[in-house]
Amino acid sequence: MSITAFTARRARTLRLAAVGLPAVAALTLTACNSNEGTGTESEGKPDSATSAPADQASGSNGSGGSDATGGASDGKKGGGTEQAGSSKDGAKGSGGSGGSDNSEQEIGPCDINKLTIGVKSVQRPVNYMVLEVNNHAGVDCNMPGYPILKFGEDAQAATPVYEDSKPQAVVTLAPGETAYAGIRTSSADGSGQNGYKATSLEVFLQGSDDSKSVELPGGSVYIDDTAQVTYWQSDLSNALD
């Protein structure tokens, strides 16, 4: 081969190489771009994975809402329990209060049907008798004022009360206790008028229409217009004073 022919061939080879280099570079660049795209998509998958926990977190927040609802439910339950407890405590308080009220009930007047009543004569003062009543009711009771006495069936009025005998307080009788009232039947010096012999005695308590007939000592007693009866007394000596 001549030098001229070799030179011409080498020049052609170099041209072909020069033309091929840009094509190779273009292919290489395209391949790189394609790989980069794939890398992006591949990285996108982890993003999806990251998004899923975020969604799950969001779902957890929703669950948190459920927890909040549960909390509200628990709160409601707790509130109900407290309310029930409060109501129960209130009921206990009422019971205690009611007990207190029952223990402090006012004492009522004595019932003549639950009293044993008798009358007897005394030696001093002259022309006196004493009326005795005993409480067998089983509870405390008050003896109101003074006894209302009617001597004989024809008595026009009850025996007047001796006002100076009024005690400072109402006489209260516990079960088994006795109260007394003194009775002057007539004047000691005979100055009384309109005297008569009574063969019966009917006893009333103030504030009640019920009465009891009481047997007189010896079956009868002389009554005149000086007759008087004292207020109820807790002591016999005060009834005869």
mmCIF file of C-alpha atoms in Angstrom:
data_model
loop_
_atom_site.group_PDB
_atom_site.id
_atom_site.type_symbol
_atom_site.label_atom_id
_atom_site.label_comp_id
_atom_site.label_asym_id
_atom_site.label_seq_id
_atom_site.Cartn_x
_atom_site.Cartn_y
_atom_site.Cartn_z
ATOM 1 C CA MET A 1 0.000 0.000 0.000
ATOM 2 C CA SER A 2 1.194 3.415 -0.909
ATOM 3 C CA ILE A 3 1.562 6.187 1.601
ATOM 4 C CA THR A 4 -1.169 8.127 -0.151
ATOM 5 C CA ALA A 5 -3.655 5.264 0.122
ATOM 6 C CA PHE A 6 -2.833 4.685 3.844
ATOM 7 C CA THR A 7 -3.277 8.327 4.595
ATOM 8 C CA ALA A 8 -6.646 8.430 2.858
ATOM 9 C CA ARG A 9 -7.863 5.353 4.752
ATOM 10 C CA ARG A 10 -6.788 6.717 8.157
ATOM 11 C CA ALA A 11 -8.527 10.008 7.427
ATOM 12 C CA ARG A 12 -11.745 8.113 6.678
ATOM 13 C CA THR A 13 -11.477 6.088 9.856
ATOM 14 C CA LEU A 14 -11.029 9.234 11.912
ATOM 15 C CA ARG A 15 -14.130 10.798 10.292
ATOM 16 C CA LEU A 16 -16.193 7.768 11.105
ATOM 17 C CA ALA A 17 -14.945 7.841 14.661
ATOM 18 C CA ALA A 18 -15.743 11.506 14.915
ATOM 19 C CA VAL A 19 -19.268 10.876 13.653
ATOM 20 C CA GLY A 20 -19.790 7.910 16.088
ATOM 21 C CA LEU A 21 -18.657 9.700 19.210
ATOM 22 C CA PRO A 22 -21.657 12.066 19.411
ATOM 23 C CA ALA A 23 -24.030 9.123 18.865
ATOM 24 C CA VAL A 24 -22.404 7.128 21.645
ATOM 25 C CA ALA A 25 -22.525 10.168 23.908
ATOM 26 C CA ALA A 26 -26.194 10.669 23.101
ATOM 27 C CA LEU A 27 -26.979 7.036 23.862
ATOM 28 C CA THR A 28 -25.042 7.223 27.117
ATOM 29 C CA LEU A 29 -26.903 10.388 28.156
ATOM 30 C CA THR A 30 -30.249 8.806 27.307
ATOM 31 C CA ALA A 31 -29.386 5.756 29.344
ATOM 32 C CA CYS A 32 -28.393 7.940 32.276
ATOM 33 C CA ASN A 33 -31.640 9.891 32.061
ATOM 34 C CA SER A 34 -33.587 6.670 31.919
ATOM 35 C CA ASN A 35 -31.781 5.394 35.001
ATOM 36 C CA GLU A 36 -32.408 8.619 36.828
ATOM 37 C CA GLY A 37 -36.149 8.350 36.074
ATOM 38 C CA THR A 38 -36.169 4.842 37.383
ATOM 39 C CA GLY A 39 -34.385 6.020 40.482
ATOM 40 C CA THR A 40 -37.029 8.669 41.022
ATOM 41 C CA GLU A 41 -39.803 6.138 40.723
ATOM 42 C CA SER A 42 -37.949 3.817 43.015
ATOM 43 C CA GLU A 43 -37.557 6.649 45.505
ATOM 44 C CA GLY A 44 -41.241 7.391 45.024
ATOM 45 C CA LYS A 45 -42.105 3.995 46.470
ATOM 46 C CA PRO A 46 -40.544 4.778 49.784
ATOM 47 C CA ASP A 47 -42.489 8.069 49.645
ATOM 48 C CA SER A 48 -45.631 5.962 49.354
ATOM 49 C CA ALA A 49 -44.464 3.916 52.276
ATOM 50 C CA THR A 50 -43.812 7.122 54.192
ATOM 51 C CA SER A 51 -47.254 8.376 53.208
ATOM 52 C CA ALA A 52 -48.867 5.184 54.441
ATOM 53 C CA PRO A 53 -47.587 5.603 58.016
ATOM 54 C CA ALA A 54 -48.729 9.206 57.784
ATOM 55 C CA ASP A 55 -52.158 7.966 56.759
ATOM 56 C CA GLN A 56 -51.974 5.423 59.497
ATOM 57 C CA ALA A 57 -51.031 8.221 61.859
ATOM 58 C CA SER A 58 -54.041 10.080 60.539
ATOM 59 C CA GLY A 59 -56.074 6.930 61.126
ATOM 60 C CA SER A 60 -54.582 6.793 64.596
ATOM 61 C CA ASN A 61 -55.764 10.348 65.064
ATOM 62 C CA GLY A 62 -59.173 9.098 64.056
ATOM 63 C CA SER A 63 -58.671 6.354 66.579
ATOM 64 C CA GLY A 64 -57.662 9.114 68.948
ATOM 65 C CA GLY A 65 -61.072 10.576 68.244
ATOM 66 C CA SER A 66 -62.435 7.190 69.232
ATOM 67 C CA ASP A 67 -60.336 7.422 72.356
ATOM 68 C CA ALA A 68 -61.796 10.843 72.967
ATOM 69 C CA THR A 69 -65.231 9.331 72.545
ATOM 70 C CA GLY A 70 -64.224 6.566 74.893
ATOM 71 C CA GLY A 71 -62.991 9.213 77.284
ATOM 72 C CA ALA A 72 -66.288 10.994 77.009
ATOM 73 C CA SER A 73 -68.012 7.690 77.617
ATOM 74 C CA ASP A 74 -65.753 7.043 80.587
ATOM 75 C CA GLY A 75 -66.446 10.551 81.782
ATOM 76 C CA LYS A 76 -70.157 9.912 81.453
ATOM 77 C CA LYS A 77 -69.783 6.704 83.350
ATOM 78 C CA GLY A 78 -67.743 8.380 86.049
ATOM 79 C CA GLY A 79 -70.262 11.178 86.244
ATOM 80 C CA GLY A 80 -73.067 8.685 86.586
ATOM 81 C CA THR A 81 -71.224 6.922 89.384
ATOM 82 C CA GLU A 82 -70.608 10.187 91.210
ATOM 83 C CA GLN A 83 -74.232 11.164 90.777
ATOM 84 C CA ALA A 84 -75.371 7.810 92.103
ATOM 85 C CA GLY A 85 -72.945 8.153 95.003
ATOM 86 C CA SER A 86 -74.203 11.648 95.712
ATOM 87 C CA SER A 87 -77.800 10.472 95.608
ATOM 88 C CA LYS A 88 -76.967 7.567 97.896
ATOM 89 C CA ASP A 89 -75.190 9.856 100.347
ATOM 90 C CA GLY A 90 -78.195 12.207 100.209
ATOM 91 C CA ALA A 91 -80.517 9.324 101.002
ATOM 92 C CA LYS A 92 -78.352 8.419 103.986
ATOM 93 C CA GLY A 93 -78.469 12.047 105.161
ATOM 94 C CA SER A 94 -82.279 12.025 104.994
ATOM 95 C CA GLY A 95 -82.441 8.899 107.024
ATOM 96 C CA GLY A 96 -80.171 10.410 109.693
ATOM 97 C CA SER A 97 -82.156 13.639 109.735
ATOM 98 C CA GLY A 98 -85.426 11.754 110.011
ATOM 99 C CA GLY A 99 -84.017 9.805 112.980
ATOM 100 C CA SER A 100 -83.118 13.041 114.684
ATOM 101 C CA ASP A 101 -86.598 14.457 114.139
ATOM 102 C CA ASN A 102 -88.211 11.306 115.546
ATOM 103 C CA SER A 103 -86.049 11.404 118.677
ATOM 104 C CA GLU A 104 -87.058 15.004 119.365
ATOM 105 C CA GLN A 105 -90.827 14.708 118.949
ATOM 106 C CA GLU A 106 -92.885 17.014 121.127
ATOM 107 C CA ILE A 107 -94.532 15.434 124.150
ATOM 108 C CA GLY A 108 -98.287 15.338 123.745
ATOM 109 C CA PRO A 109 -101.066 15.654 126.336
ATOM 110 C CA CYS A 110 -101.979 12.659 128.450
ATOM 111 C CA ASP A 111 -104.909 10.520 127.349
ATOM 112 C CA ILE A 112 -107.405 10.021 130.183
ATOM 113 C CA ASN A 113 -108.076 6.507 128.884
ATOM 114 C CA LYS A 114 -104.436 5.635 129.583
ATOM 115 C CA LEU A 115 -104.403 7.005 133.130
ATOM 116 C CA THR A 116 -105.327 5.273 136.349
ATOM 117 C CA ILE A 117 -107.398 7.765 138.377
ATOM 118 C CA GLY A 118 -108.381 7.661 142.044
ATOM 119 C CA VAL A 119 -109.417 10.023 144.842
ATOM 120 C CA LYS A 120 -108.834 9.714 148.584
ATOM 121 C CA SER A 121 -109.483 11.699 151.741
ATOM 122 C CA VAL A 122 -106.724 13.286 153.857
ATOM 123 C CA GLN A 123 -106.669 14.283 157.525
ATOM 124 C CA ARG A 124 -105.064 17.664 156.877
ATOM 125 C CA PRO A 125 -106.183 20.117 155.693
ATOM 126 C CA VAL A 126 -109.757 19.618 156.924
ATOM 127 C CA ASN A 127 -112.385 18.962 154.222
ATOM 128 C CA TYR A 128 -109.748 18.110 151.620
ATOM 129 C CA MET A 129 -109.306 15.225 149.211
ATOM 130 C CA VAL A 130 -106.509 14.445 146.756
ATOM 131 C CA LEU A 131 -106.940 13.311 143.167
ATOM 132 C CA GLU A 132 -104.185 11.031 141.868
ATOM 133 C CA VAL A 133 -103.469 9.992 138.273
ATOM 134 C CA ASN A 134 -100.858 7.459 137.152
ATOM 135 C CA ASN A 135 -99.498 7.216 133.606
ATOM 136 C CA HIS A 136 -99.614 3.713 132.108
ATOM 137 C CA ALA A 137 -99.433 4.801 128.444
ATOM 138 C CA GLY A 138 -95.842 3.628 127.959
ATOM 139 C CA VAL A 139 -94.715 7.090 126.767
ATOM 140 C CA ASP A 140 -94.194 10.497 128.365
ATOM 141 C CA CYS A 141 -97.185 12.835 128.390
ATOM 142 C CA ASN A 142 -98.166 16.246 129.747
ATOM 143 C CA MET A 143 -100.935 16.861 132.282
ATOM 144 C CA PRO A 144 -102.712 19.950 130.912
ATOM 145 C CA GLY A 145 -103.604 22.705 133.390
ATOM 146 C CA TYR A 146 -105.947 21.364 136.037
ATOM 147 C CA PRO A 147 -108.649 18.678 136.234
ATOM 148 C CA ILE A 148 -112.233 19.554 135.402
ATOM 149 C CA LEU A 149 -114.462 18.084 138.101
ATOM 150 C CA LYS A 150 -118.198 17.543 138.249
ATOM 151 C CA PHE A 151 -119.507 16.428 141.642
ATOM 152 C CA GLY A 152 -122.913 14.782 141.316
ATOM 153 C CA GLU A 153 -125.162 14.347 138.319
ATOM 154 C CA ASP A 154 -126.923 17.641 139.010
ATOM 155 C CA ALA A 155 -123.761 19.792 139.120
ATOM 156 C CA GLN A 156 -124.396 23.076 137.305
ATOM 157 C CA ALA A 157 -120.711 23.864 136.710
ATOM 158 C CA ALA A 158 -117.247 22.440 137.101
ATOM 159 C CA THR A 159 -115.362 23.016 140.355
ATOM 160 C CA PRO A 160 -113.433 26.358 140.169
ATOM 161 C CA VAL A 161 -109.603 26.284 140.055
ATOM 162 C CA TYR A 162 -107.382 27.720 142.782
ATOM 163 C CA GLU A 163 -105.256 30.076 140.640
ATOM 164 C CA ASP A 164 -102.459 30.542 143.181
ATOM 165 C CA SER A 165 -101.573 26.874 142.825
ATOM 166 C CA LYS A 166 -100.374 27.194 139.211
ATOM 167 C CA PRO A 167 -96.889 25.602 138.839
ATOM 168 C CA GLN A 168 -94.033 27.221 136.948
ATOM 169 C CA ALA A 169 -94.012 24.468 134.327
ATOM 170 C CA VAL A 170 -96.406 21.920 132.906
ATOM 171 C CA VAL A 171 -96.286 18.592 134.730
ATOM 172 C CA THR A 172 -94.847 15.836 132.528
ATOM 173 C CA LEU A 173 -95.426 12.213 133.442
ATOM 174 C CA ALA A 174 -93.057 9.449 132.429
ATOM 175 C CA PRO A 175 -94.547 5.942 132.305
ATOM 176 C CA GLY A 176 -95.452 4.867 135.857
ATOM 177 C CA GLU A 177 -95.257 8.378 137.356
ATOM 178 C CA THR A 178 -98.081 10.083 139.289
ATOM 179 C CA ALA A 179 -99.536 13.603 139.301
ATOM 180 C CA TYR A 180 -101.715 15.131 142.013
ATOM 181 C CA ALA A 181 -104.471 17.720 142.413
ATOM 182 C CA GLY A 182 -105.806 18.922 145.768
ATOM 183 C CA ILE A 183 -109.583 19.343 146.202
ATOM 184 C CA ARG A 184 -111.214 21.489 148.856
ATOM 185 C CA THR A 185 -114.761 20.200 149.165
ATOM 186 C CA SER A 186 -116.225 22.782 151.559
ATOM 187 C CA SER A 187 -115.274 25.542 154.014
ATOM 188 C CA ALA A 188 -113.745 24.428 157.296
ATOM 189 C CA ASP A 189 -115.777 26.925 159.363
ATOM 190 C CA GLY A 190 -119.120 26.172 157.724
ATOM 191 C CA SER A 191 -119.356 29.584 156.010
ATOM 192 C CA GLY A 192 -119.959 28.078 152.602
ATOM 193 C CA GLN A 193 -123.391 28.147 150.995
ATOM 194 C CA ASN A 194 -125.495 26.074 148.633
ATOM 195 C CA GLY A 195 -124.112 22.841 150.034
ATOM 196 C CA TYR A 196 -125.208 19.430 148.827
ATOM 197 C CA LYS A 197 -124.153 15.809 149.084
ATOM 198 C CA ALA A 198 -122.557 14.399 145.946
ATOM 199 C CA THR A 199 -122.482 10.662 145.341
ATOM 200 C CA SER A 200 -120.469 10.670 142.102
ATOM 201 C CA LEU A 201 -117.432 12.367 140.603
ATOM 202 C CA GLU A 202 -116.698 12.744 136.902
ATOM 203 C CA VAL A 203 -113.174 13.794 135.879
ATOM 204 C CA PHE A 204 -112.199 15.465 132.588
ATOM 205 C CA LEU A 205 -108.812 16.618 131.274
ATOM 206 C CA GLN A 206 -108.542 20.032 129.665
ATOM 207 C CA GLY A 207 -108.788 19.884 125.883
ATOM 208 C CA SER A 208 -110.627 16.544 125.823
ATOM 209 C CA ASP A 209 -114.287 15.506 125.891
ATOM 210 C CA ASP A 210 -113.451 12.102 127.344
ATOM 211 C CA SER A 211 -114.078 11.568 131.036
ATOM 212 C CA LYS A 212 -113.772 8.973 133.774
ATOM 213 C CA SER A 213 -116.078 8.321 136.703
ATOM 214 C CA VAL A 214 -114.250 8.027 140.004
ATOM 215 C CA GLU A 215 -115.594 6.369 143.135
ATOM 216 C CA LEU A 216 -115.790 8.723 146.134
ATOM 217 C CA PRO A 217 -114.373 7.739 149.537
ATOM 218 C CA GLY A 218 -117.262 6.478 151.664
ATOM 219 C CA GLY A 219 -119.564 6.759 148.645
ATOM 220 C CA SER A 220 -120.396 10.466 149.070
ATOM 221 C CA VAL A 221 -118.986 13.904 149.936
ATOM 222 C CA TYR A 222 -120.417 17.244 151.036
ATOM 223 C CA ILE A 223 -119.834 20.083 148.506
ATOM 224 C CA ASP A 224 -120.535 23.817 148.935
ATOM 225 C CA ASP A 225 -119.753 26.943 146.901
ATOM 226 C CA THR A 226 -116.235 27.307 148.385
ATOM 227 C CA ALA A 227 -115.077 24.104 146.705
ATOM 228 C CA GLN A 228 -111.872 24.468 144.631
ATOM 229 C CA VAL A 229 -109.311 22.316 142.836
ATOM 230 C CA THR A 230 -105.587 22.973 142.328
ATOM 231 C CA TYR A 231 -103.514 22.716 139.145
ATOM 232 C CA TRP A 232 -101.799 19.411 138.534
ATOM 233 C CA GLN A 233 -98.711 19.012 140.714
ATOM 234 C CA SER A 234 -95.786 16.621 140.525
ATOM 235 C CA ASP A 235 -95.512 16.573 144.338
ATOM 236 C CA LEU A 236 -98.292 15.639 146.775
ATOM 237 C CA SER A 237 -97.321 18.305 149.310
ATOM 238 C CA ASN A 238 -97.810 21.063 146.716
ATOM 239 C CA ALA A 239 -101.305 19.756 145.983
ATOM 240 C CA LEU A 240 -102.270 20.089 149.655
ATOM 241 C CA ASP A 241 -100.463 23.346 150.424
#
